[in-house]
Short mmCIF file of N, CA and C in Angstrom, two decimals:
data_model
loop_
_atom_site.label_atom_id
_atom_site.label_comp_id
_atom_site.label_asym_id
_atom_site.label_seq_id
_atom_site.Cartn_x
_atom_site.Cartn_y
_atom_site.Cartn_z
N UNK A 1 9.93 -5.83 -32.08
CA UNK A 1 9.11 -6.98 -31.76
C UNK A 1 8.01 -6.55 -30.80
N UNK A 2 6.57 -6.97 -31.50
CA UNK A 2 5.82 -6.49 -30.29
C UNK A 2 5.25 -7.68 -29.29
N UNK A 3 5.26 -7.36 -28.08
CA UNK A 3 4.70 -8.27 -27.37
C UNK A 3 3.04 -8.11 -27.16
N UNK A 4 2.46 -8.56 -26.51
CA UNK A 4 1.03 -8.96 -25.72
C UNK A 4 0.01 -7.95 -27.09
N UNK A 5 0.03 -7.92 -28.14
CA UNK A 5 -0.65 -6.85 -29.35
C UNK A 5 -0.18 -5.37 -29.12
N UNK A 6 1.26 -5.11 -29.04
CA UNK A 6 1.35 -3.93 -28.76
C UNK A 6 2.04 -3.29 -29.67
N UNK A 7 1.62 -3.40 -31.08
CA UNK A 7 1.99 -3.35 -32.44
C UNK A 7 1.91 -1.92 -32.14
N UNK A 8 2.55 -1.18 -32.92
CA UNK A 8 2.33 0.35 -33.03
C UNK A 8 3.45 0.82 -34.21
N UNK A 9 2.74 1.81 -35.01
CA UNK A 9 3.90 2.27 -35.93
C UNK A 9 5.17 3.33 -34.89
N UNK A 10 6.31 3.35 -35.92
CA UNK A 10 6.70 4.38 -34.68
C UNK A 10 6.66 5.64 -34.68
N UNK A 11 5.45 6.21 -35.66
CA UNK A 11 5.29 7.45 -35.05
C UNK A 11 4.34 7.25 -33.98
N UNK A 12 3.18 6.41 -33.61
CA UNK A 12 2.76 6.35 -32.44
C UNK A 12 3.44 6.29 -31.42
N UNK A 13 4.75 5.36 -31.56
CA UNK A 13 6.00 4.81 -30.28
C UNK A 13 6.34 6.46 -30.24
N UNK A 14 6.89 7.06 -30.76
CA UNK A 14 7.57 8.41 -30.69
C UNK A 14 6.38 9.48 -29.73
N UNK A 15 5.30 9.49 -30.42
CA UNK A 15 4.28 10.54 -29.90
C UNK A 15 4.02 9.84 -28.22
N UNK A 16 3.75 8.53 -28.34
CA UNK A 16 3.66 8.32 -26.76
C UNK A 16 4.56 8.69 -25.63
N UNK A 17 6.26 8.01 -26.10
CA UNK A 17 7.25 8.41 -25.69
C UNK A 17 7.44 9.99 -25.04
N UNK A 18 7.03 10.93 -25.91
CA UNK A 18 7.30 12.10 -26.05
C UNK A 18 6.74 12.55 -24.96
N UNK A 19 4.87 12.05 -24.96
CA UNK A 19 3.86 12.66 -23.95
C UNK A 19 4.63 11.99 -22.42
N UNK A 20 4.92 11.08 -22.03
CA UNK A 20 5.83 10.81 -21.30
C UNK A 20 6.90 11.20 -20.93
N UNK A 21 7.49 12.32 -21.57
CA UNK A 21 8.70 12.77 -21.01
C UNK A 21 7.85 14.22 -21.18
N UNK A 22 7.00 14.97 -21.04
CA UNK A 22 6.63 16.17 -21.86
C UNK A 22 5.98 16.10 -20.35
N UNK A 23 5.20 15.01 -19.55
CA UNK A 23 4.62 15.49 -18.19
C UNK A 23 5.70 15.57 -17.19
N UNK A 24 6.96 14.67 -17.38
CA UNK A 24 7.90 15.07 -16.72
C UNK A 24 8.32 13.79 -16.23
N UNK A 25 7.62 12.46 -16.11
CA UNK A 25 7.87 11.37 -15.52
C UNK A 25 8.76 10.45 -16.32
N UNK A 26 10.01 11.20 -17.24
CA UNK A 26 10.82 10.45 -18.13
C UNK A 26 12.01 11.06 -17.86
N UNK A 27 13.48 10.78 -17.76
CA UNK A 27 14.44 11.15 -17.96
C UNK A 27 15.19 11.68 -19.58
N UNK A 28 15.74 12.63 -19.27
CA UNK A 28 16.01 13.04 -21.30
C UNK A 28 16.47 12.36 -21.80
N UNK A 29 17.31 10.81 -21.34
CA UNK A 29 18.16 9.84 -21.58
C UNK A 29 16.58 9.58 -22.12
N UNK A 30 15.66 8.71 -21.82
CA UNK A 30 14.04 8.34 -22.33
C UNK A 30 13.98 9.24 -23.64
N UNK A 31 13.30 10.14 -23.74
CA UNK A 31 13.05 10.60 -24.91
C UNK A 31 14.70 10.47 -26.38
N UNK A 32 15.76 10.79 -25.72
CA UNK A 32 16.79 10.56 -26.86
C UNK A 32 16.54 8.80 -27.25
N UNK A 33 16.29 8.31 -26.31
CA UNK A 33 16.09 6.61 -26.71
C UNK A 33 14.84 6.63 -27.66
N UNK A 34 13.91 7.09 -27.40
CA UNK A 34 12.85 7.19 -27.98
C UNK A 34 13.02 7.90 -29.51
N UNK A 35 13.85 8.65 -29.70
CA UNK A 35 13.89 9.29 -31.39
C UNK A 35 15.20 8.11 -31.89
N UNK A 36 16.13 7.68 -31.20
CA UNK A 36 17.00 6.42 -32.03
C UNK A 36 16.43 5.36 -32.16
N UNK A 37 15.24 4.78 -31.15
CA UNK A 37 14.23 3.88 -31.88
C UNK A 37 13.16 4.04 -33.40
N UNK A 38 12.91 5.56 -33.39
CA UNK A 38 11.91 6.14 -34.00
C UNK A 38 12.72 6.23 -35.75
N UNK A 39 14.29 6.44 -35.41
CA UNK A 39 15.05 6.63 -36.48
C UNK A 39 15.43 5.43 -36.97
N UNK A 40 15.69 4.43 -35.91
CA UNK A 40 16.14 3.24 -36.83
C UNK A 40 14.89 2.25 -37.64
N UNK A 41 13.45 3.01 -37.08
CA UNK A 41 12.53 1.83 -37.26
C UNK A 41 12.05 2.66 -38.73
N UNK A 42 12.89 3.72 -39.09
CA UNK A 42 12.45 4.59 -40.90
C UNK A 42 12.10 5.69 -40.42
N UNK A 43 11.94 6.29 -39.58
CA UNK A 43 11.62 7.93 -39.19
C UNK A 43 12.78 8.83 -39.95
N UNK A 44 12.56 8.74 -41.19
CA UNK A 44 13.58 9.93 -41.88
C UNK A 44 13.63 11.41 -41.74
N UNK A 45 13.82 11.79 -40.62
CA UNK A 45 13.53 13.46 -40.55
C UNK A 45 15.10 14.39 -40.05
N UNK A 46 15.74 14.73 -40.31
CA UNK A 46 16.51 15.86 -40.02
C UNK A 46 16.83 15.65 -38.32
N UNK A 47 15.19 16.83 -37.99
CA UNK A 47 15.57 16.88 -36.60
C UNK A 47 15.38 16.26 -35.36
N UNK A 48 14.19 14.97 -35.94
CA UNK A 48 14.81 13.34 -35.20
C UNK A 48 16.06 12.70 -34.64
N UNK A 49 16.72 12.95 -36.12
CA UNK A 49 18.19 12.47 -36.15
C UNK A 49 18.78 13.53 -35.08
N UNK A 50 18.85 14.87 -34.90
CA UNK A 50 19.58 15.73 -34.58
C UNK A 50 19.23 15.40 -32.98
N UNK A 51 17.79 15.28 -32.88
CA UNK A 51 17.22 14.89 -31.18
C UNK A 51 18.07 13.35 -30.81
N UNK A 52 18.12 12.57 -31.84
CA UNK A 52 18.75 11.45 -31.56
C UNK A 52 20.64 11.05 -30.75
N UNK A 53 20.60 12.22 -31.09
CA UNK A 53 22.52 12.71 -31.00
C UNK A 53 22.25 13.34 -30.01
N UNK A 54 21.50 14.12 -29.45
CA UNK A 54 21.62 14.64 -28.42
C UNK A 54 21.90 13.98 -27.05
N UNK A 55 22.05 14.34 -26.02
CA UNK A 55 22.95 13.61 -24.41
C UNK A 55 21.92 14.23 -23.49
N UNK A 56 21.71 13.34 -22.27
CA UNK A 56 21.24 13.83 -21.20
C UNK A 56 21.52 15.15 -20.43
N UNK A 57 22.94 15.86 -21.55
CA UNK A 57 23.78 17.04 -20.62
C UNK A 57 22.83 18.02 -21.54
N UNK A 58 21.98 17.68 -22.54
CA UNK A 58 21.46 18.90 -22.98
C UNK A 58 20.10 19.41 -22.19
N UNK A 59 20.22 21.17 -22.52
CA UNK A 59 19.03 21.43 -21.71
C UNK A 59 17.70 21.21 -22.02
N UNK A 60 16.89 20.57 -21.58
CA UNK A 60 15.51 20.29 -21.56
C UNK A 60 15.08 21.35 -22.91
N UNK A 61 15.31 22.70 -22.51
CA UNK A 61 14.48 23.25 -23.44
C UNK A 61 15.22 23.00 -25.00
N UNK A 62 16.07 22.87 -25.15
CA UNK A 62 16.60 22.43 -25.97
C UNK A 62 16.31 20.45 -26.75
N UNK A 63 16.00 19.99 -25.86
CA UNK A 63 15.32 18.52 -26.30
C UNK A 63 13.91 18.96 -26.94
N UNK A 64 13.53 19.48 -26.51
CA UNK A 64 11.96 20.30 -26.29
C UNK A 64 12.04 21.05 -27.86
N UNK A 65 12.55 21.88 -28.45
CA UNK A 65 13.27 22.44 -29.46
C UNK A 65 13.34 21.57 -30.33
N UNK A 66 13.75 20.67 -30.53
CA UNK A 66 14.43 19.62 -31.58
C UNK A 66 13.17 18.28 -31.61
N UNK A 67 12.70 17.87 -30.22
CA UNK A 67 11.17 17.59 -30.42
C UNK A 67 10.09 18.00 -31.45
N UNK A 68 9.91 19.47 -31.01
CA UNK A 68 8.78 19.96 -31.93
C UNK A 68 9.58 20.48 -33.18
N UNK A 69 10.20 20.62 -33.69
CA UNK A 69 10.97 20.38 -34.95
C UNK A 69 10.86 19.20 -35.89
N UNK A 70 11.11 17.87 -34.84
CA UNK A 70 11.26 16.81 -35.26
C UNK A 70 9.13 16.26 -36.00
N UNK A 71 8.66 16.63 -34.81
CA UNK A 71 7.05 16.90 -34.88
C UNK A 71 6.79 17.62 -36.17
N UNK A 72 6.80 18.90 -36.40
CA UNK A 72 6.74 19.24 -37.39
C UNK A 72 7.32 18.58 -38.90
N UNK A 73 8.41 18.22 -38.73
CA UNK A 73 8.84 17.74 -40.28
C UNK A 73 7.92 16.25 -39.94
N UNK A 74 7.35 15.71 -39.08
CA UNK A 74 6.79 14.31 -39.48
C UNK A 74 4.97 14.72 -40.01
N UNK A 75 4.59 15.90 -39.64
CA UNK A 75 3.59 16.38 -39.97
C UNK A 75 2.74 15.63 -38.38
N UNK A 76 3.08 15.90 -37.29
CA UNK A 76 2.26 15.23 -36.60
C UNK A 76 2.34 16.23 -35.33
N UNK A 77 0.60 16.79 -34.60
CA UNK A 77 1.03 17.22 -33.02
C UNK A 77 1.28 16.90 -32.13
N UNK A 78 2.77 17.71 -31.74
CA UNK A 78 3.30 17.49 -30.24
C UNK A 78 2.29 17.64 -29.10
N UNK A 79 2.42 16.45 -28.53
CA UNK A 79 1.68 16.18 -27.35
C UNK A 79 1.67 17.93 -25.96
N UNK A 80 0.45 18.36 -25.76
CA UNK A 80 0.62 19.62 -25.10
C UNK A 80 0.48 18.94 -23.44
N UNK A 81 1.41 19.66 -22.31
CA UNK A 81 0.89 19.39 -21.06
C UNK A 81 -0.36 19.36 -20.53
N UNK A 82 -0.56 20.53 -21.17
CA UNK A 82 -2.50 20.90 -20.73
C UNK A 82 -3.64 19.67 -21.45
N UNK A 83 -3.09 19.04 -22.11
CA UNK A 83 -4.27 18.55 -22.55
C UNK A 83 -4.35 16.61 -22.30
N UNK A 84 -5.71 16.58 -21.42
CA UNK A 84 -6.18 15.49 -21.13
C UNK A 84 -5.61 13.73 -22.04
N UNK A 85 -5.43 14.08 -23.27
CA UNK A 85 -4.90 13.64 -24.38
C UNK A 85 -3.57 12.76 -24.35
N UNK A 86 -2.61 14.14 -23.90
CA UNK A 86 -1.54 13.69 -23.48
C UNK A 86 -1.31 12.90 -22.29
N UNK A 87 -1.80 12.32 -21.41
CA UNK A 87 -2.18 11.79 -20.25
C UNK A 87 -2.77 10.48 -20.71
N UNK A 88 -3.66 10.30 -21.77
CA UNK A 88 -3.55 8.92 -22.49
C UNK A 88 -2.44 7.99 -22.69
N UNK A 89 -1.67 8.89 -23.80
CA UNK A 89 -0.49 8.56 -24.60
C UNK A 89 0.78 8.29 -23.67
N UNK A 90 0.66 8.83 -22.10
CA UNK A 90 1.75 8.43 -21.60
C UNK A 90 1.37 7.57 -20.79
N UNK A 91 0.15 6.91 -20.80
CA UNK A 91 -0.59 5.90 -19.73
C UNK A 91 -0.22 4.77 -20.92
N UNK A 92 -0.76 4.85 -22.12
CA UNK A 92 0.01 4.20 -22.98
C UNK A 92 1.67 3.80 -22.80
N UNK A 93 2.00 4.42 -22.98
CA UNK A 93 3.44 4.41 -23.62
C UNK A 93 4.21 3.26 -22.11
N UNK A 94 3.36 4.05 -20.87
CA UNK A 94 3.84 3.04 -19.52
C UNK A 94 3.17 1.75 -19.91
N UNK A 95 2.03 1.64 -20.11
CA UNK A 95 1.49 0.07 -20.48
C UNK A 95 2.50 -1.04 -21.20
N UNK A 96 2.60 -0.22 -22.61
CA UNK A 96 3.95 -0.76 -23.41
C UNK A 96 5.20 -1.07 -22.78
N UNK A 97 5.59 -0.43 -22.16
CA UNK A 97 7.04 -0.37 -21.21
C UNK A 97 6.94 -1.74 -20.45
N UNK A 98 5.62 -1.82 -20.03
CA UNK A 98 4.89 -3.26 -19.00
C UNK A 98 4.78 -4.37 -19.48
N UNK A 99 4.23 -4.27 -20.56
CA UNK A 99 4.27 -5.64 -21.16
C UNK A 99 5.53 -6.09 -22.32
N UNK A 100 6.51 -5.17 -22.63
CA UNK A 100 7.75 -5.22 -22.70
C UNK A 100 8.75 -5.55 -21.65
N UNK A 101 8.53 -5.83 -20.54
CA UNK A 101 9.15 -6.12 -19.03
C UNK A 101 10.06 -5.38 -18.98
N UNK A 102 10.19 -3.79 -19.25
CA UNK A 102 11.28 -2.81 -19.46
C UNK A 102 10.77 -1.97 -17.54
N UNK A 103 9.15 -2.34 -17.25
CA UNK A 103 8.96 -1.56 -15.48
C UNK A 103 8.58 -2.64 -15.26
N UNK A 104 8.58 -3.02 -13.82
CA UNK A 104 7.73 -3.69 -13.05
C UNK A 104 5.83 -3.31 -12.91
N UNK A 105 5.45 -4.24 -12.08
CA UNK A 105 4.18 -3.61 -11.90
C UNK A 105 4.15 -2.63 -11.05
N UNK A 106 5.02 -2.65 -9.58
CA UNK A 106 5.24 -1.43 -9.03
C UNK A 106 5.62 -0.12 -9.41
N UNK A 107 6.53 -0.14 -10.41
CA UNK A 107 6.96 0.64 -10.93
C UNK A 107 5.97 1.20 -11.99
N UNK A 108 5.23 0.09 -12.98
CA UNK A 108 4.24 1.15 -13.00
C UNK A 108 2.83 1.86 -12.71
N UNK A 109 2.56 1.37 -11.82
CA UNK A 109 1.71 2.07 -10.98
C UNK A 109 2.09 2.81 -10.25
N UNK A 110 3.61 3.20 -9.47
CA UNK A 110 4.09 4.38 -9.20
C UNK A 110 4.31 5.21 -10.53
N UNK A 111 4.32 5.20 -10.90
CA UNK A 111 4.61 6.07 -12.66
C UNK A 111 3.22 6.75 -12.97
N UNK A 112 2.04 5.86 -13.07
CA UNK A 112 0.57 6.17 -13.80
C UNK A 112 0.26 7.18 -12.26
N UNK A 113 0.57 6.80 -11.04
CA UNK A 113 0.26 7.72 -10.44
C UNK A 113 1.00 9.21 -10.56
N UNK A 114 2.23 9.20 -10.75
CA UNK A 114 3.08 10.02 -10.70
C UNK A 114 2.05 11.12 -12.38
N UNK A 115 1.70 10.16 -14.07
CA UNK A 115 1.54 10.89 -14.47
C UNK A 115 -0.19 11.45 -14.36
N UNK A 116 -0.71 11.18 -13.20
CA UNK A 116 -2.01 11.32 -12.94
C UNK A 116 -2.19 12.62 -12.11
N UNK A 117 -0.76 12.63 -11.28
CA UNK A 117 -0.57 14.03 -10.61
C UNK A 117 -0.33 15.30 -11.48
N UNK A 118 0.38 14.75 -12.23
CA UNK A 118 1.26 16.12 -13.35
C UNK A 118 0.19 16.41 -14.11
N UNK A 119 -0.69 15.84 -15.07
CA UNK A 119 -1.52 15.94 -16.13
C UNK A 119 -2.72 16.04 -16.12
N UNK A 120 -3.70 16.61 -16.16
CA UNK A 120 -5.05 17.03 -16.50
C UNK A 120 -5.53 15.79 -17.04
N UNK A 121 -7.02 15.79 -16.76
CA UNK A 121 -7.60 14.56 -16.90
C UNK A 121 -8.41 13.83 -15.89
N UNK A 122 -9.45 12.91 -15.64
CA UNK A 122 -9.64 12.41 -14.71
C UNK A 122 -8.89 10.85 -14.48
N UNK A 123 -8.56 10.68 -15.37
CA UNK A 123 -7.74 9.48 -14.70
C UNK A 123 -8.52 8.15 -14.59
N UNK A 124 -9.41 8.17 -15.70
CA UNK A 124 -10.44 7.04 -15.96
C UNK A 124 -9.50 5.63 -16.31
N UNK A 125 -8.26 5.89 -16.95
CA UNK A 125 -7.66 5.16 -17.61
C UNK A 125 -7.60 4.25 -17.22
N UNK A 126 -6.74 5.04 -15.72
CA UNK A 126 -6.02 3.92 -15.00
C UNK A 126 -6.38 3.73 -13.80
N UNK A 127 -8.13 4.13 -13.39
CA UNK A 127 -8.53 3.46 -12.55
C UNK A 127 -8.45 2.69 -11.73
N UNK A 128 -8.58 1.96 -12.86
CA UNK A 128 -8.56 -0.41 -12.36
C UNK A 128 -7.85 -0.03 -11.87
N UNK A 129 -6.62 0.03 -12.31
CA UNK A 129 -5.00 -0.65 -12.03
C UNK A 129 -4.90 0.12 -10.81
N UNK A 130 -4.84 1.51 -10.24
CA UNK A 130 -4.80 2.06 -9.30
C UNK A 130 -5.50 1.39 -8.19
N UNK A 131 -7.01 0.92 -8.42
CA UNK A 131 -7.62 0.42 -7.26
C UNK A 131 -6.64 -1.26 -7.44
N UNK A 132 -6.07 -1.87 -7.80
CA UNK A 132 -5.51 -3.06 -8.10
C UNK A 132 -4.36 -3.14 -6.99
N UNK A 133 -3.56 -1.51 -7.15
CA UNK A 133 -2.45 -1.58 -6.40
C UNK A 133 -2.76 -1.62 -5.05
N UNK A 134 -4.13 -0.57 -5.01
CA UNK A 134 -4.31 -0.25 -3.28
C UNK A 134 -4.94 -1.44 -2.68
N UNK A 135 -5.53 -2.42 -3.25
CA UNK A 135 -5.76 -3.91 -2.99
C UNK A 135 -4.86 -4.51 -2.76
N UNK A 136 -3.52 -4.65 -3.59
CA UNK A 136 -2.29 -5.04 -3.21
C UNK A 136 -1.62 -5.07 -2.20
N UNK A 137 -1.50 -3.08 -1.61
CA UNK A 137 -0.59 -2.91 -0.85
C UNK A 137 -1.66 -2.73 1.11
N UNK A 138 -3.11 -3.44 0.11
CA UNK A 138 -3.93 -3.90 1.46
C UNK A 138 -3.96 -5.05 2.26
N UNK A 139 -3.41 -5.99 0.96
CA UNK A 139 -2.80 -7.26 1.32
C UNK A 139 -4.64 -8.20 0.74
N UNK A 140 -5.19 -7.58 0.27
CA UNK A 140 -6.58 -8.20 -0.43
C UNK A 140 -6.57 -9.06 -1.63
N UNK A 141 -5.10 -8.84 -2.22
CA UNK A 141 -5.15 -9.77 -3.49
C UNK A 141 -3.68 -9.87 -3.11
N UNK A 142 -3.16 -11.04 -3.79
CA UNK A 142 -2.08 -11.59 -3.70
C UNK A 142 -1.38 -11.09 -4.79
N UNK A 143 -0.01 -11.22 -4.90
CA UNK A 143 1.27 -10.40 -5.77
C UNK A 143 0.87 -11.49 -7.39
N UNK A 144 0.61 -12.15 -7.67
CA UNK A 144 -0.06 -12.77 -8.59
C UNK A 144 -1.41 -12.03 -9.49
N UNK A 145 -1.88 -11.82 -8.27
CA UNK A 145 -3.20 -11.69 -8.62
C UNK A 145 -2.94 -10.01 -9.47
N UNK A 146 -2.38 -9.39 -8.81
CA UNK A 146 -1.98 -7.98 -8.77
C UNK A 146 -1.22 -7.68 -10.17
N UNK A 147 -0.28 -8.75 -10.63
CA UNK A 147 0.41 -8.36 -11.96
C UNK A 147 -0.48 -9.32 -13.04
N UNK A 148 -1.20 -9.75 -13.05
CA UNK A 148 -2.44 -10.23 -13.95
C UNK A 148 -3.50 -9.44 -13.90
N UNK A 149 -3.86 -8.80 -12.92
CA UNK A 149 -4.67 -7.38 -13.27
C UNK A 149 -4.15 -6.45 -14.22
N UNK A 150 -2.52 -6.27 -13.82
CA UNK A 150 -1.65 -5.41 -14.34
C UNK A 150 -2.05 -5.25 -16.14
N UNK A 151 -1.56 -7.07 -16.19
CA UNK A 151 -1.30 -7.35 -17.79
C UNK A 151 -2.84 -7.07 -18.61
N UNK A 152 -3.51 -7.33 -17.60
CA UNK A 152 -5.40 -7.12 -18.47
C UNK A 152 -5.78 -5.54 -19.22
N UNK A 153 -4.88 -5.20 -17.73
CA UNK A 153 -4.78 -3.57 -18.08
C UNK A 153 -4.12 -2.93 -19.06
N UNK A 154 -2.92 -3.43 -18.67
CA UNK A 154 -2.05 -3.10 -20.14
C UNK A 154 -2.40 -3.14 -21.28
N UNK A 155 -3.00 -4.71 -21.57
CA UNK A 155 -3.28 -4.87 -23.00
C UNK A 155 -4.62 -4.56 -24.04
N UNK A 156 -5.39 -4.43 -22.65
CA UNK A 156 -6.53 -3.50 -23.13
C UNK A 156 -6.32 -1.92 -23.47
N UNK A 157 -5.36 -1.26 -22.52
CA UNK A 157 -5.04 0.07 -23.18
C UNK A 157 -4.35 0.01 -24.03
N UNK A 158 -3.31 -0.79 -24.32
CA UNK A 158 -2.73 -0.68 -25.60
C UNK A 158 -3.39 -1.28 -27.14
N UNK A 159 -4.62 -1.87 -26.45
CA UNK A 159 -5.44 -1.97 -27.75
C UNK A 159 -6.37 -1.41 -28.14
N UNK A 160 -6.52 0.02 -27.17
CA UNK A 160 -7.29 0.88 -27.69
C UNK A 160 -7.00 2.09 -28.72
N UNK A 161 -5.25 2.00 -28.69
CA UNK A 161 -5.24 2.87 -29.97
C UNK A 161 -5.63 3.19 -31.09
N UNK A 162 -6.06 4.37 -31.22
CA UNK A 162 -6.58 4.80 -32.45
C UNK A 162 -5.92 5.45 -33.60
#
C-alpha cells in the first residue's frame, strides 16, 4: 500500500533499500526485510530468495555477496558507495520510511544527516529539511510546523523518481 504517492515498483523499493544499507545507515535485519518484501511483491530470483533467508548473524560481506547476485539476476546496478547517486536512493528510501510512519521526523533527519556524512554528493536533496530541523531545534518553527515541512519534503522526493 502506498501512502502520500509513494508508488514504486519493487525493484525500485529493493535498489533504494539496498543504497541505504550499502552507506551503512541500515541494520542487515533492514536489507533481509527489504529482499522478503521485494520477494513477496514477484521478485522471482534465486539469490533474492537466498538474501531473504539470510539472519542478522550473517557477515556483511556475505549479505553484500547475495545482494549483487541478487542485482545481477534482476538485470539491474547495485547501488556503488562512491557514487553521488546512491545518496539519492537512500534519501529516498528514508523519505518513504517517513511517510510510511515506519521513522519519525527526528529520526529522519538524524538518518539524512547520518547518510550525508557517509556518501558523496552535495546534499542538495536534503537541504530544506536539514535547514527545517536546525529551525526546529532553534526553537524558530514550532514541532508542527517542522513535520509539515518534513511531509512536503518527503513527497516531493519521492515524486521525483525516475
Amino acid at each position: 500500500m502506498a501512502a502520500h504517492g509513494t508508488e514504486r515498483t519493487p525493484t525500485d523499493a529493493l535498489v533504494e533499500a539496498s543504497a541505504l544499507w550499502i552507506l551503512g545507515d541500515a541494520p542487515p535485519g533492514f536489507l533481509i526485510d527489504a529482499a522478503v518484501e521485494a520477494s513477496v511483491a514477484g521478485l522471482d530470483v534465486p539469490s533474492l530468495h537466498e538474501l531473504a533467508g539470510m539472519s542478522d548473524a550473517d557477515s556483511p560481506w556475505v549479505l553484500r555477496e547475495a545482494l549483487g547476485r541478487a542485482f545481477d539476476e534482476l538485470g539491474v546496478a547495485m547501488p556503488e558507495v562512491t557514487s553521488p547517486v546512491t545518496v539519492a536512493l537512500a534519501l529516498r528510501e528514508l523519505a518513504t520510511q517517513f511517510l510510511h510512519e515506519r521513522i519519525s521526523v527526528r529520526e529522519l533527519v538524524d538518518r539524512a544527516r547520518s547518510v550525508l556524512d557517509e556518501g558523496p554528493g552535495d546534499g542538495e536533496a536534503a537541504r530544506r529539511l536539514l535547514e527545517v530541523a536546525d529551525d526546529l531545534d532553534a526553537g524558530r518553527v514550532s514541532a508542527h510546523d517542522a513535520q509539515t515541512a518534513a511531509l512536503d519534503w518527503a513527497v516531493g522526493l519521492t515524486r521525483s523518481r525516475s
